Tab-separated table of C-alpha atoms in Angstrom:
chain	number	residue	atom	x	y	z
A	275	MET	CA	-42.373	-21.674	-17.527
A	276	VAL	CA	-40.782	-19.838	-14.608
A	277	ARG	CA	-43.193	-17.671	-12.696
A	278	ALA	CA	-42.146	-14.693	-10.491
A	279	TYR	CA	-43.859	-14.242	-7.190
A	280	PRO	CA	-43.878	-11.088	-5.056
A	281	VAL	CA	-41.196	-10.996	-2.433
A	282	ALA	CA	-42.689	-11.195	1.005
A	283	GLY	CA	-43.152	-7.675	2.397
A	284	GLY	CA	-42.285	-5.933	-0.907
A	285	ALA	CA	-44.400	-3.483	-2.952
A	286	THR	CA	-45.607	-4.003	-6.472
A	287	GLY	CA	-45.920	-1.441	-9.260
A	288	GLU	CA	-43.803	1.095	-11.133
A	289	THR	CA	-41.213	3.290	-9.467
A	290	THR	CA	-41.687	7.051	-9.963
A	291	SER	CA	-40.288	10.173	-8.352
A	292	GLY	CA	-43.322	10.181	-6.113
A	293	THR	CA	-42.527	6.780	-4.675
A	294	LEU	CA	-39.020	7.943	-3.781
A	295	ALA	CA	-39.981	11.431	-2.572
A	296	ASP	CA	-37.879	11.091	0.561
A	297	SER	CA	-34.813	10.451	-1.588
A	298	LEU	CA	-35.145	13.578	-3.704
A	299	PRO	CA	-32.651	16.340	-2.801
A	300	SER	CA	-33.812	19.924	-2.254
A	301	ILE	CA	-31.352	22.327	-3.858
A	302	ILE	CA	-31.667	26.125	-4.157
A	303	ALA	CA	-30.940	26.696	-7.836
A	304	ASP	CA	-30.673	30.474	-7.683
A	305	ALA	CA	-31.417	33.518	-5.546
A	306	ARG	CA	-32.444	37.055	-6.327
A	307	ILE	CA	-32.769	40.321	-4.479
A	308	VAL	CA	-36.155	42.033	-4.451
A	309	ARG	CA	-35.828	44.906	-6.903
A	310	GLU	CA	-36.013	48.498	-5.754
A	311	TYR	CA	-35.306	51.994	-7.042
A	312	GLU	CA	-31.677	53.024	-6.824
A	313	GLY	CA	-32.669	56.630	-6.174
A	314	THR	CA	-32.135	59.876	-8.027
A	315	TRP	CA	-30.254	62.233	-5.704
A	316	GLN	CA	-26.815	61.580	-7.221
A	317	ARG	CA	-28.074	62.866	-10.582
A	318	THR	CA	-30.177	65.769	-9.331
A	319	THR	CA	-28.271	67.435	-6.464
A	320	ASP	CA	-25.115	69.470	-5.947
A	321	VAL	CA	-22.888	66.926	-4.175
A	322	ARG	CA	-20.294	68.419	-1.814
A	323	LYS	CA	-17.721	66.775	0.480
A	324	LEU	CA	-17.189	67.947	4.050
A	325	LYS	CA	-13.411	67.854	4.295
A	326	ASP	CA	-11.731	66.281	7.296
A	327	GLY	CA	-10.544	68.755	9.892
A	328	THR	CA	-13.172	71.395	9.047
A	329	GLY	CA	-15.582	70.852	11.939
A	330	LEU	CA	-19.049	69.348	12.269
A	331	ASN	CA	-20.885	71.610	9.824
A	332	TRP	CA	-20.601	72.204	6.108
A	333	GLN	CA	-20.902	75.977	5.727
A	334	GLU	CA	-21.329	78.258	2.749
A	335	ILE	CA	-21.468	82.041	2.613
A	336	SER	CA	-23.629	83.794	0.036
A	337	LEU	CA	-22.980	87.472	-0.632
A	338	ALA	CA	-25.930	89.710	-1.495
A	339	GLN	CA	-26.080	91.824	-4.638
A	340	LEU	CA	-24.741	95.349	-4.688
A	341	THR	CA	-26.255	98.267	-6.587
A	342	SER	CA	-24.378	100.529	-8.958
A	343	GLN	CA	-25.536	104.063	-9.783
A	344	ASP	CA	-25.037	106.685	-12.432
A	345	ILE	CA	-22.629	109.518	-11.750
A	346	SER	CA	-21.447	112.605	-13.589
A	347	GLU	CA	-18.121	114.389	-13.705
A	348	THR	CA	-19.169	116.575	-10.773
A	349	THR	CA	-20.696	113.824	-8.610
A	350	ASN	CA	-19.338	113.359	-5.102
A	351	ASN	CA	-20.475	109.801	-4.450
A	352	GLU	CA	-21.069	109.126	-0.757
A	353	ASN	CA	-23.584	106.322	-1.291
A	354	ALA	CA	-21.477	103.421	-0.036
A	355	GLN	CA	-22.826	99.950	-0.743
A	356	GLN	CA	-22.668	97.535	2.176
A	357	VAL	CA	-21.520	93.968	1.593
A	358	GLN	CA	-23.849	91.556	3.399
A	359	ASP	CA	-23.463	87.840	3.922
A	360	THR	CA	-25.804	84.953	4.704
A	361	LEU	CA	-24.645	81.651	6.156
A	362	LEU	CA	-25.943	78.279	4.991
A	363	SER	CA	-24.937	75.603	7.489
A	364	VAL	CA	-25.817	71.922	7.818
A	365	GLU	CA	-24.402	69.123	9.953
A	366	PRO	CA	-24.235	65.687	8.320
A	367	THR	CA	-25.633	62.887	10.479
A	368	MET	CA	-24.692	59.222	10.542
A	369	THR	CA	-26.669	56.164	9.517
A	370	GLN	CA	-25.660	52.536	9.956
A	371	ILE	CA	-26.756	48.982	9.269
A	372	LEU	CA	-25.619	45.845	11.116
A	373	ILE	CA	-25.899	42.292	9.823
A	374	LYS	CA	-25.013	39.486	12.243
A	375	VAL	CA	-24.674	35.998	10.781
A	376	THR	CA	-23.623	32.853	12.654
A	377	ASP	CA	-20.973	30.496	11.342
A	378	ARG	CA	-23.567	27.718	11.334
A	379	THR	CA	-25.746	29.792	9.019
A	380	TYR	CA	-22.868	30.225	6.589
A	381	ARG	CA	-22.232	26.473	6.630
A	382	LYS	CA	-25.837	25.551	5.965
A	383	ILE	CA	-27.236	28.090	3.494
A	384	ALA	CA	-26.837	27.834	-0.261
A	385	ASP	CA	-23.886	29.675	-1.768
A	386	VAL	CA	-26.205	31.553	-4.130
A	387	VAL	CA	-27.993	33.040	-1.100
A	388	GLU	CA	-24.821	33.960	0.774
A	389	SER	CA	-23.490	35.829	-2.257
A	390	LYS	CA	-26.450	38.234	-2.172
A	391	MET	CA	-26.290	39.241	1.493
A	392	GLY	CA	-23.704	41.994	1.130
A	393	THR	CA	-25.635	43.612	-1.706
A	394	LEU	CA	-28.751	43.730	0.482
A	395	ALA	CA	-26.954	45.886	3.046
A	396	GLY	CA	-25.664	48.245	0.374
A	397	ASN	CA	-29.139	48.592	-1.101
A	398	ALA	CA	-30.564	49.463	2.314
A	399	MET	CA	-27.998	52.233	2.769
A	400	ALA	CA	-28.702	53.635	-0.697
A	401	ARG	CA	-32.469	53.575	-0.139
A	402	LYS	CA	-32.129	55.346	3.221
A	403	LYS	CA	-30.138	58.125	1.569
A	404	ASP	CA	-32.690	58.543	-1.214
A	405	ASP	CA	-35.557	58.529	1.309
A	406	ASP	CA	-33.878	61.365	3.218
A	407	TYR	CA	-33.463	63.339	-0.011
A	408	LEU	CA	-37.137	62.854	-0.879
A	409	ALA	CA	-38.192	63.840	2.652
A	410	LEU	CA	-36.645	67.252	1.990
A	411	PHE	CA	-39.389	67.934	-0.582
A	412	SER	CA	-41.974	68.454	2.172
A	413	THR	CA	-39.786	71.172	3.726
A	414	PHE	CA	-39.329	73.280	0.583
A	415	ALA	CA	-40.324	76.855	1.300
A	416	THR	CA	-42.509	77.148	-1.812
A	417	THR	CA	-44.840	74.906	-3.798
A	418	VAL	CA	-46.380	74.822	-7.264
A	419	GLN	CA	-48.976	72.080	-7.127
A	420	PRO	CA	-52.576	71.045	-7.743
A	421	GLY	CA	-52.912	69.820	-4.162
A	422	ALA	CA	-54.161	66.637	-2.536
A	423	GLY	CA	-56.581	64.552	-4.560
A	424	VAL	CA	-56.005	66.443	-7.833
A	425	ALA	CA	-54.220	64.964	-10.845
A	426	PHE	CA	-50.765	66.279	-11.684
A	427	ALA	CA	-50.122	68.173	-14.934
A	428	TYR	CA	-47.006	69.184	-16.843
A	429	GLY	CA	-47.902	72.852	-16.380
A	430	TYR	CA	-46.707	72.668	-12.775
A	431	ILE	CA	-43.261	71.590	-13.955
A	432	SER	CA	-43.205	74.407	-16.499
A	433	ALA	CA	-44.290	76.948	-13.892
A	434	ALA	CA	-41.627	75.814	-11.441
A	435	LYS	CA	-38.944	75.873	-14.123
A	436	ASN	CA	-39.682	79.445	-15.123
A	437	ARG	CA	-39.917	80.610	-11.527
A	438	ILE	CA	-36.444	79.146	-10.996
A	439	SER	CA	-34.745	80.421	-14.151
A	440	SER	CA	-36.397	83.873	-14.069
A	441	ASN	CA	-36.475	84.360	-10.310
A	442	ALA	CA	-36.294	88.049	-9.442
A	443	THR	CA	-34.424	87.427	-6.185
A	444	GLU	CA	-31.853	84.930	-7.472
A	445	PRO	CA	-32.225	83.086	-10.776
A	446	SER	CA	-30.594	79.729	-11.414
A	447	ILE	CA	-29.124	79.152	-14.854
A	448	GLY	CA	-28.017	75.554	-14.264
A	449	ALA	CA	-29.740	72.218	-14.833
A	450	ILE	CA	-33.270	71.797	-13.459
A	451	TYR	CA	-34.807	68.443	-12.535
A	452	SER	CA	-38.257	67.157	-11.699
A	453	VAL	CA	-38.504	64.077	-9.460
A	454	LEU	CA	-41.939	62.453	-9.435
A	455	HIS	CA	-43.672	59.228	-8.515
A	456	GLY	CA	-44.566	57.081	-11.510
A	457	PHE	CA	-48.275	57.597	-10.853
A	458	GLN	CA	-47.781	61.370	-11.142
A	459	ILE	CA	-45.908	60.864	-14.406
A	460	LYS	CA	-48.827	58.755	-15.651
A	461	ASP	CA	-51.040	61.840	-15.345
A	462	ILE	CA	-48.641	63.743	-17.616
A	463	GLN	CA	-48.691	60.882	-20.091
A	464	ASP	CA	-52.502	60.829	-20.093
A	465	ALA	CA	-52.624	64.546	-20.884
A	466	ILE	CA	-50.230	64.155	-23.803
A	467	THR	CA	-52.083	61.177	-25.279
A	468	SER	CA	-55.621	62.419	-24.570
A	469	GLY	CA	-56.372	62.726	-28.280
A	470	VAL	CA	-55.572	59.096	-29.091
A	471	GLY	CA	-58.757	57.421	-30.317
A	472	THR	CA	-60.448	60.773	-30.942
A	473	PHE	CA	-58.491	62.134	-33.887
A	474	ALA	CA	-55.538	61.159	-36.039
A	475	VAL	CA	-52.296	61.243	-34.095
A	476	PRO	CA	-49.479	62.950	-36.004
A	477	HIS	CA	-45.861	61.943	-35.743
A	478	GLY	CA	-44.117	63.568	-32.816
A	479	MET	CA	-44.286	63.673	-29.045
A	480	THR	CA	-47.863	62.379	-28.730
A	481	GLU	CA	-47.158	59.317	-30.876
A	482	ASP	CA	-43.861	58.608	-29.100
A	483	THR	CA	-45.520	58.864	-25.688
A	484	PHE	CA	-48.371	56.583	-26.767
A	485	ARG	CA	-45.932	53.955	-28.042
A	486	GLN	CA	-43.176	54.140	-25.430
A	487	GLY	CA	-44.593	55.961	-22.401
A	488	PHE	CA	-43.468	59.341	-21.163
A	489	ALA	CA	-39.779	59.946	-20.583
A	490	GLY	CA	-37.380	62.790	-21.066
A	491	THR	CA	-37.968	66.497	-20.600
A	492	VAL	CA	-40.763	68.999	-20.068
A	493	THR	CA	-39.925	72.580	-21.096
A	494	GLY	CA	-36.236	71.823	-20.657
A	495	VAL	CA	-36.641	70.078	-17.286
A	496	ASN	CA	-35.275	66.540	-16.993
A	497	VAL	CA	-37.971	64.343	-15.430
A	498	PHE	CA	-37.007	61.379	-13.242
A	499	GLU	CA	-39.265	58.657	-11.869
A	500	ASP	CA	-38.547	57.711	-8.261
A	501	GLY	CA	-40.652	54.924	-6.818
A	502	ASN	CA	-39.242	55.588	-3.347
A	503	ILE	CA	-41.564	58.610	-3.080
A	504	THR	CA	-44.130	57.754	-0.418
A	505	ILE	CA	-47.829	57.567	-1.249
A	506	ASP	CA	-49.757	58.605	1.857
A	507	GLY	CA	-52.985	57.176	3.233
A	508	SER	CA	-55.012	59.514	1.022
A	509	ALA	CA	-53.267	58.268	-2.145
A	510	ASP	CA	-51.286	61.489	-2.581
A	511	ALA	CA	-47.575	61.842	-3.327
A	512	ARG	CA	-45.113	64.715	-3.118
A	513	GLY	CA	-42.624	65.233	-5.905
A	514	ALA	CA	-40.567	68.329	-6.648
A	515	THR	CA	-38.893	70.408	-9.312
A	516	HIS	CA	-35.608	72.030	-8.336
A	517	ALA	CA	-32.375	73.321	-9.746
A	518	ARG	CA	-29.387	71.056	-9.210
A	519	GLU	CA	-27.814	73.800	-7.097
A	520	GLY	CA	-31.093	74.167	-5.197
A	521	VAL	CA	-30.388	71.024	-3.151
A	522	VAL	CA	-26.963	70.381	-1.649
A	523	ALA	CA	-26.007	66.811	-0.746
A	524	VAL	CA	-23.215	67.040	1.823
A	525	MET	CA	-21.111	63.914	2.268
A	526	GLY	CA	-19.461	63.720	5.681
A	527	MET	CA	-17.571	60.539	4.794
A	528	SER	CA	-17.461	57.716	2.290
A	529	ILE	CA	-19.397	54.572	3.182
A	530	LYS	CA	-17.297	52.538	5.592
A	531	THR	CA	-17.593	48.749	5.962
A	532	GLU	CA	-16.180	46.986	9.025
A	533	THR	CA	-16.423	43.460	10.422
A	534	ARG	CA	-16.175	42.103	13.953
A	535	ARG	CA	-16.116	38.571	15.360
A	536	ASP	CA	-18.396	37.459	18.195
A	537	PRO	CA	-17.227	33.952	19.150
A	538	ALA	CA	-19.570	33.862	22.155
A	539	PHE	CA	-22.753	34.092	20.092
A	540	GLY	CA	-24.251	30.928	18.613
A	541	GLY	CA	-20.953	29.117	18.245
A	542	GLY	CA	-19.392	32.110	16.537
A	543	ALA	CA	-20.735	34.871	14.319
A	544	ASP	CA	-19.626	37.640	11.989
A	545	GLU	CA	-20.914	41.169	12.524
A	546	ILE	CA	-20.859	43.384	9.445
A	547	PHE	CA	-21.298	47.143	9.906
A	548	MET	CA	-21.864	49.701	7.161
A	549	THR	CA	-21.730	53.374	8.179
A	550	ASP	CA	-22.404	56.557	6.244
A	551	GLU	CA	-22.655	60.266	7.076
A	552	TYR	CA	-24.512	62.832	4.983
A	553	ALA	CA	-27.124	65.593	4.908
A	554	PHE	CA	-29.421	67.252	2.383
A	555	VAL	CA	-30.244	70.947	2.565
A	556	GLU	CA	-32.169	73.448	0.434
A	557	ARG	CA	-30.048	76.283	-0.944
A	558	SER	CA	-31.513	79.717	-1.770
A	559	ALA	CA	-34.818	78.816	-0.140
A	560	SER	CA	-37.992	79.965	-1.938
A	561	ASN	CA	-36.081	80.532	-5.172
A	562	TRP	CA	-34.731	77.281	-6.601
A	563	ALA	CA	-37.014	74.467	-5.374
A	564	PHE	CA	-40.765	73.856	-5.589
A	565	GLY	CA	-42.800	70.999	-4.119
A	566	HIS	CA	-45.533	69.161	-6.040
A	567	LEU	CA	-48.261	67.515	-3.937
A	568	SER	CA	-50.864	65.748	-6.067
A	569	ASP	CA	-53.036	62.680	-6.408
A	570	ALA	CA	-51.141	59.417	-6.860
A	571	THR	CA	-53.929	56.877	-7.075
A	572	ALA	CA	-52.776	53.657	-8.734
A	573	PRO	CA	-53.787	53.890	-12.406
A	574	THR	CA	-56.341	51.431	-13.741
A	575	SER	CA	-56.626	52.515	-17.356
């Protein structure tokens, strides 16, 4: 019988991945970008382009109504109606993002990570634009709202819609949108489904909302959820209902992407610039846009 003896200095036992931990490679299998809201302004505003060679400001003239009167065959009409104008003017401002990446970084990072970097910059530009649109809500000349600390209700959307479409000063007959935080929309959903568990729920809107959540329209107003709406320190959020023509999105330029080399930095680096120019402005103030400040406490039931 031949007997095996341990080799001097060697280890005994089975070999597992744990015993060869230092030999295991570390490979990034995939990469993902943290999800965020793409924004709503492109679907809810009147987008206009400031043409090259037309100055710093986008300007629009609105002409006031005239009044006609009854006359007879013997009337000598000397009641001249004066044409009056009002100027709406806004100057688009620029925003920019810079990413600077060294050549060594490109050589060392996983390809799946590098492929996502450009998208990150584009997302940042899109979010900035949506944030600026949402910030306009706090400047609207009029509000229809429950106020801080009070739950939102669909009646505020309905009230705003009718004050827009039947406005005595200047009605809007175009599309009307409501942009709300998801926690505000939850309050609408709760109101619609309040009878669930209390009485039989018939087929229709209540059943659909209970099964699928709230989405769609309220009294003809298209409702959009925008998670970029800020919730303040008191757990309140400010949404809005406005006519499409009630908010003008003025584009001063198309997004421009440029690169520049910096060979002196870190053995060489690429600088990537993205630049945009735009502005948001309320049109026909007090008539076509209404703010909605309400409670936006995170729902628990």
